[in-house]
mmCIF file of N, CA and C in Angstrom:
data_model
loop_
_atom_site.group_PDB
_atom_site.id
_atom_site.type_symbol
_atom_site.label_atom_id
_atom_site.label_comp_id
_atom_site.label_asym_id
_atom_site.label_seq_id
_atom_site.Cartn_x
_atom_site.Cartn_y
_atom_site.Cartn_z
ATOM 1 N N UNK A 1 86.260 -44.384 135.167
ATOM 2 C CA UNK A 1 87.277 -43.779 135.999
ATOM 3 C C UNK A 1 88.480 -43.346 135.165
ATOM 4 N N UNK A 2 88.824 -44.117 134.150
ATOM 5 C CA UNK A 2 89.980 -43.793 133.324
ATOM 6 C C UNK A 2 89.772 -42.474 132.570
ATOM 7 N N UNK A 3 88.538 -42.219 132.136
ATOM 8 C CA UNK A 3 88.252 -40.974 131.421
ATOM 9 C C UNK A 3 88.546 -39.765 132.310
ATOM 10 N N UNK A 4 88.222 -39.854 133.597
ATOM 11 C CA UNK A 4 88.477 -38.757 134.530
ATOM 12 C C UNK A 4 89.971 -38.524 134.702
ATOM 13 N N UNK A 5 90.743 -39.609 134.711
ATOM 14 C CA UNK A 5 92.195 -39.473 134.829
ATOM 15 C C UNK A 5 92.763 -38.772 133.595
ATOM 16 N N UNK A 6 92.283 -39.158 132.418
ATOM 17 C CA UNK A 6 92.753 -38.522 131.187
ATOM 18 C C UNK A 6 92.345 -37.052 131.134
ATOM 19 N N UNK A 7 91.132 -36.767 131.590
ATOM 20 C CA UNK A 7 90.665 -35.389 131.614
ATOM 21 C C UNK A 7 91.512 -34.550 132.573
ATOM 22 N N UNK A 8 91.842 -35.109 133.720
ATOM 23 C CA UNK A 8 92.698 -34.410 134.676
ATOM 24 C C UNK A 8 94.087 -34.174 134.125
ATOM 25 N N UNK A 9 94.635 -35.181 133.466
ATOM 26 C CA UNK A 9 95.954 -35.044 132.857
ATOM 27 C C UNK A 9 95.944 -33.986 131.764
ATOM 28 N N UNK A 10 94.887 -33.959 130.978
ATOM 29 C CA UNK A 10 94.770 -32.943 129.933
ATOM 30 C C UNK A 10 94.699 -31.547 130.550
ATOM 31 N N UNK A 11 93.994 -31.409 131.651
ATOM 32 C CA UNK A 11 93.908 -30.123 132.336
ATOM 33 C C UNK A 11 95.255 -29.664 132.857
ATOM 34 N N UNK A 12 96.003 -30.590 133.423
ATOM 35 C CA UNK A 12 97.339 -30.258 133.927
ATOM 36 C C UNK A 12 98.252 -29.840 132.779
ATOM 37 N N UNK A 13 98.207 -30.574 131.694
ATOM 38 C CA UNK A 13 99.043 -30.227 130.539
ATOM 39 C C UNK A 13 98.655 -28.869 129.954
ATOM 40 N N UNK A 14 97.374 -28.567 129.944
ATOM 41 C CA UNK A 14 96.931 -27.255 129.457
ATOM 42 C C UNK A 14 97.458 -26.143 130.366
ATOM 43 N N UNK A 15 97.441 -26.379 131.659
ATOM 44 C CA UNK A 15 97.978 -25.391 132.597
ATOM 45 C C UNK A 15 99.459 -25.168 132.402
ATOM 46 N N UNK A 16 100.193 -26.237 132.191
ATOM 47 C CA UNK A 16 101.638 -26.126 131.963
ATOM 48 C C UNK A 16 101.910 -25.372 130.664
ATOM 49 N N UNK A 17 101.159 -25.686 129.625
ATOM 50 C CA UNK A 17 101.355 -25.005 128.340
ATOM 51 C C UNK A 17 101.034 -23.517 128.462
ATOM 52 N N UNK A 18 99.981 -23.187 129.195
ATOM 53 C CA UNK A 18 99.628 -21.779 129.392
ATOM 54 C C UNK A 18 100.727 -21.057 130.162
ATOM 55 N N UNK A 19 101.242 -21.687 131.193
ATOM 56 C CA UNK A 19 102.323 -21.092 131.964
ATOM 57 C C UNK A 19 103.565 -20.857 131.127
ATOM 58 N N UNK A 20 103.863 -21.799 130.253
ATOM 59 C CA UNK A 20 105.035 -21.652 129.384
ATOM 60 C C UNK A 20 104.841 -20.485 128.417
ATOM 61 N N UNK A 21 103.635 -20.341 127.889
ATOM 62 C CA UNK A 21 103.358 -19.241 126.961
ATOM 63 C C UNK A 21 103.456 -17.894 127.672
ATOM 64 N N UNK A 22 102.935 -17.828 128.887
ATOM 65 C CA UNK A 22 103.009 -16.581 129.654
ATOM 66 C C UNK A 22 104.463 -16.237 129.969
ATOM 67 N N UNK A 23 105.243 -17.221 130.349
ATOM 68 C CA UNK A 23 106.653 -16.980 130.656
ATOM 69 C C UNK A 23 107.405 -16.502 129.416
ATOM 70 N N UNK A 24 107.112 -17.082 128.269
ATOM 71 C CA UNK A 24 107.772 -16.669 127.030
ATOM 72 C C UNK A 24 107.400 -15.228 126.689
ATOM 73 N N UNK A 25 106.127 -14.878 126.805
ATOM 74 C CA UNK A 25 105.700 -13.510 126.526
ATOM 75 C C UNK A 25 106.342 -12.525 127.492
ATOM 76 N N UNK A 26 106.485 -12.917 128.731
ATOM 77 C CA UNK A 26 107.112 -12.046 129.725
ATOM 78 C C UNK A 26 108.583 -11.810 129.382
ATOM 79 N N UNK A 27 109.277 -12.845 128.930
ATOM 80 C CA UNK A 27 110.677 -12.676 128.541
ATOM 81 C C UNK A 27 110.803 -11.734 127.352
ATOM 82 N N UNK A 28 109.900 -11.873 126.391
ATOM 83 C CA UNK A 28 109.930 -10.998 125.219
ATOM 84 C C UNK A 28 109.642 -9.565 125.640
ATOM 85 N N UNK A 29 108.667 -9.373 126.531
ATOM 86 C CA UNK A 29 108.280 -8.039 126.964
ATOM 87 C C UNK A 29 109.423 -7.354 127.701
ATOM 88 N N UNK A 30 110.169 -8.077 128.482
ATOM 89 C CA UNK A 30 111.235 -7.486 129.283
ATOM 90 C C UNK A 30 112.423 -7.033 128.448
ATOM 91 N N UNK A 31 112.474 -7.386 127.186
ATOM 92 C CA UNK A 31 113.580 -6.960 126.343
ATOM 93 C C UNK A 31 113.433 -5.512 125.889
ATOM 94 N N UNK A 32 112.280 -4.901 126.132
ATOM 95 C CA UNK A 32 112.089 -3.505 125.765
ATOM 96 C C UNK A 32 112.644 -2.614 126.861
ATOM 97 N N UNK A 33 113.290 -1.527 126.475
ATOM 98 C CA UNK A 33 113.706 -0.567 127.487
ATOM 99 C C UNK A 33 112.562 0.435 127.716
ATOM 100 N N UNK A 34 112.718 1.288 128.690
ATOM 101 C CA UNK A 34 111.645 2.202 129.082
ATOM 102 C C UNK A 34 111.249 3.134 127.939
ATOM 103 N N UNK A 35 112.213 3.582 127.171
ATOM 104 C CA UNK A 35 111.914 4.479 126.048
ATOM 105 C C UNK A 35 111.055 3.811 124.990
ATOM 106 N N UNK A 36 111.360 2.549 124.691
ATOM 107 C CA UNK A 36 110.573 1.821 123.696
ATOM 108 C C UNK A 36 109.146 1.585 124.180
ATOM 109 N N UNK A 37 108.997 1.250 125.446
ATOM 110 C CA UNK A 37 107.659 1.039 125.999
ATOM 111 C C UNK A 37 106.867 2.336 125.958
ATOM 112 N N UNK A 38 107.487 3.432 126.354
ATOM 113 C CA UNK A 38 106.824 4.737 126.344
ATOM 114 C C UNK A 38 106.387 5.100 124.931
ATOM 115 N N UNK A 39 107.270 4.874 123.961
ATOM 116 C CA UNK A 39 106.956 5.179 122.566
ATOM 117 C C UNK A 39 105.769 4.349 122.077
ATOM 118 N N UNK A 40 105.753 3.062 122.397
ATOM 119 C CA UNK A 40 104.654 2.196 121.972
ATOM 120 C C UNK A 40 103.343 2.594 122.634
ATOM 121 N N UNK A 41 103.403 2.964 123.917
ATOM 122 C CA UNK A 41 102.189 3.398 124.603
ATOM 123 C C UNK A 41 101.648 4.688 124.003
ATOM 124 N N UNK A 42 102.533 5.627 123.681
ATOM 125 C CA UNK A 42 102.091 6.868 123.046
ATOM 126 C C UNK A 42 101.460 6.584 121.686
ATOM 127 N N UNK A 43 102.048 5.676 120.936
ATOM 128 C CA UNK A 43 101.514 5.315 119.629
ATOM 129 C C UNK A 43 100.123 4.693 119.771
ATOM 130 N N UNK A 44 99.967 3.772 120.716
ATOM 131 C CA UNK A 44 98.656 3.142 120.937
ATOM 132 C C UNK A 44 97.630 4.168 121.392
ATOM 133 N N UNK A 45 98.052 5.111 122.235
ATOM 134 C CA UNK A 45 97.140 6.156 122.695
ATOM 135 C C UNK A 45 96.696 7.028 121.528
ATOM 136 N N UNK A 46 97.628 7.428 120.682
ATOM 137 C CA UNK A 46 97.289 8.256 119.525
ATOM 138 C C UNK A 46 96.320 7.531 118.596
ATOM 139 N N UNK A 47 96.521 6.221 118.403
ATOM 140 C CA UNK A 47 95.614 5.444 117.564
ATOM 141 C C UNK A 47 94.230 5.373 118.188
ATOM 142 N N UNK A 48 94.167 5.202 119.504
ATOM 143 C CA UNK A 48 92.878 5.130 120.192
ATOM 144 C C UNK A 48 92.143 6.457 120.109
ATOM 145 N N UNK A 49 92.858 7.553 120.272
ATOM 146 C CA UNK A 49 92.240 8.881 120.174
ATOM 147 C C UNK A 49 91.725 9.110 118.762
ATOM 148 N N UNK A 50 92.500 8.713 117.773
ATOM 149 C CA UNK A 50 92.067 8.879 116.381
ATOM 150 C C UNK A 50 90.818 8.064 116.106
ATOM 151 N N UNK A 51 90.786 6.825 116.612
ATOM 152 C CA UNK A 51 89.583 5.992 116.428
ATOM 153 C C UNK A 51 88.377 6.607 117.120
ATOM 154 N N UNK A 52 88.592 7.108 118.325
ATOM 155 C CA UNK A 52 87.484 7.691 119.099
ATOM 156 C C UNK A 52 86.953 8.948 118.423
ATOM 157 N N UNK A 53 87.845 9.775 117.898
ATOM 158 C CA UNK A 53 87.391 10.988 117.228
ATOM 159 C C UNK A 53 86.682 10.648 115.917
ATOM 160 N N UNK A 54 87.124 9.596 115.241
ATOM 161 C CA UNK A 54 86.443 9.175 114.016
ATOM 162 C C UNK A 54 85.057 8.634 114.338
ATOM 163 N N UNK A 55 84.922 7.881 115.412
ATOM 164 C CA UNK A 55 83.624 7.351 115.825
ATOM 165 C C UNK A 55 82.715 8.470 116.303
ATOM 166 N N UNK A 56 83.262 9.432 117.023
ATOM 167 C CA UNK A 56 82.471 10.535 117.563
ATOM 168 C C UNK A 56 81.973 11.470 116.488
ATOM 169 N N UNK A 57 82.733 11.664 115.421
ATOM 170 C CA UNK A 57 82.322 12.579 114.380
ATOM 171 C C UNK A 57 81.163 12.042 113.558
ATOM 172 N N UNK A 58 81.021 10.708 113.447
ATOM 173 C CA UNK A 58 79.918 10.131 112.686
ATOM 174 C C UNK A 58 78.661 10.010 113.527
ATOM 175 N N UNK A 59 78.790 10.057 114.869
ATOM 176 C CA UNK A 59 77.626 9.883 115.739
ATOM 177 C C UNK A 59 76.845 11.179 115.892
ATOM 178 N N UNK A 60 77.459 12.349 115.638
ATOM 179 C CA UNK A 60 76.831 13.635 115.904
ATOM 180 C C UNK A 60 75.924 14.049 114.825
#
């Protein structure tokens, strides 16, 4: 029975740690203004297009 209690406690602690990590990431993310987010999204899109065109050119 004690093992189940420890396992449950470990699960609860893992949930709390995950929640704390998500909250920290959310705080960091909110520090960007709209222009910075737009710029980063455009950059990621350009990288994805470049990767896709590189993959497509070798497949043909």
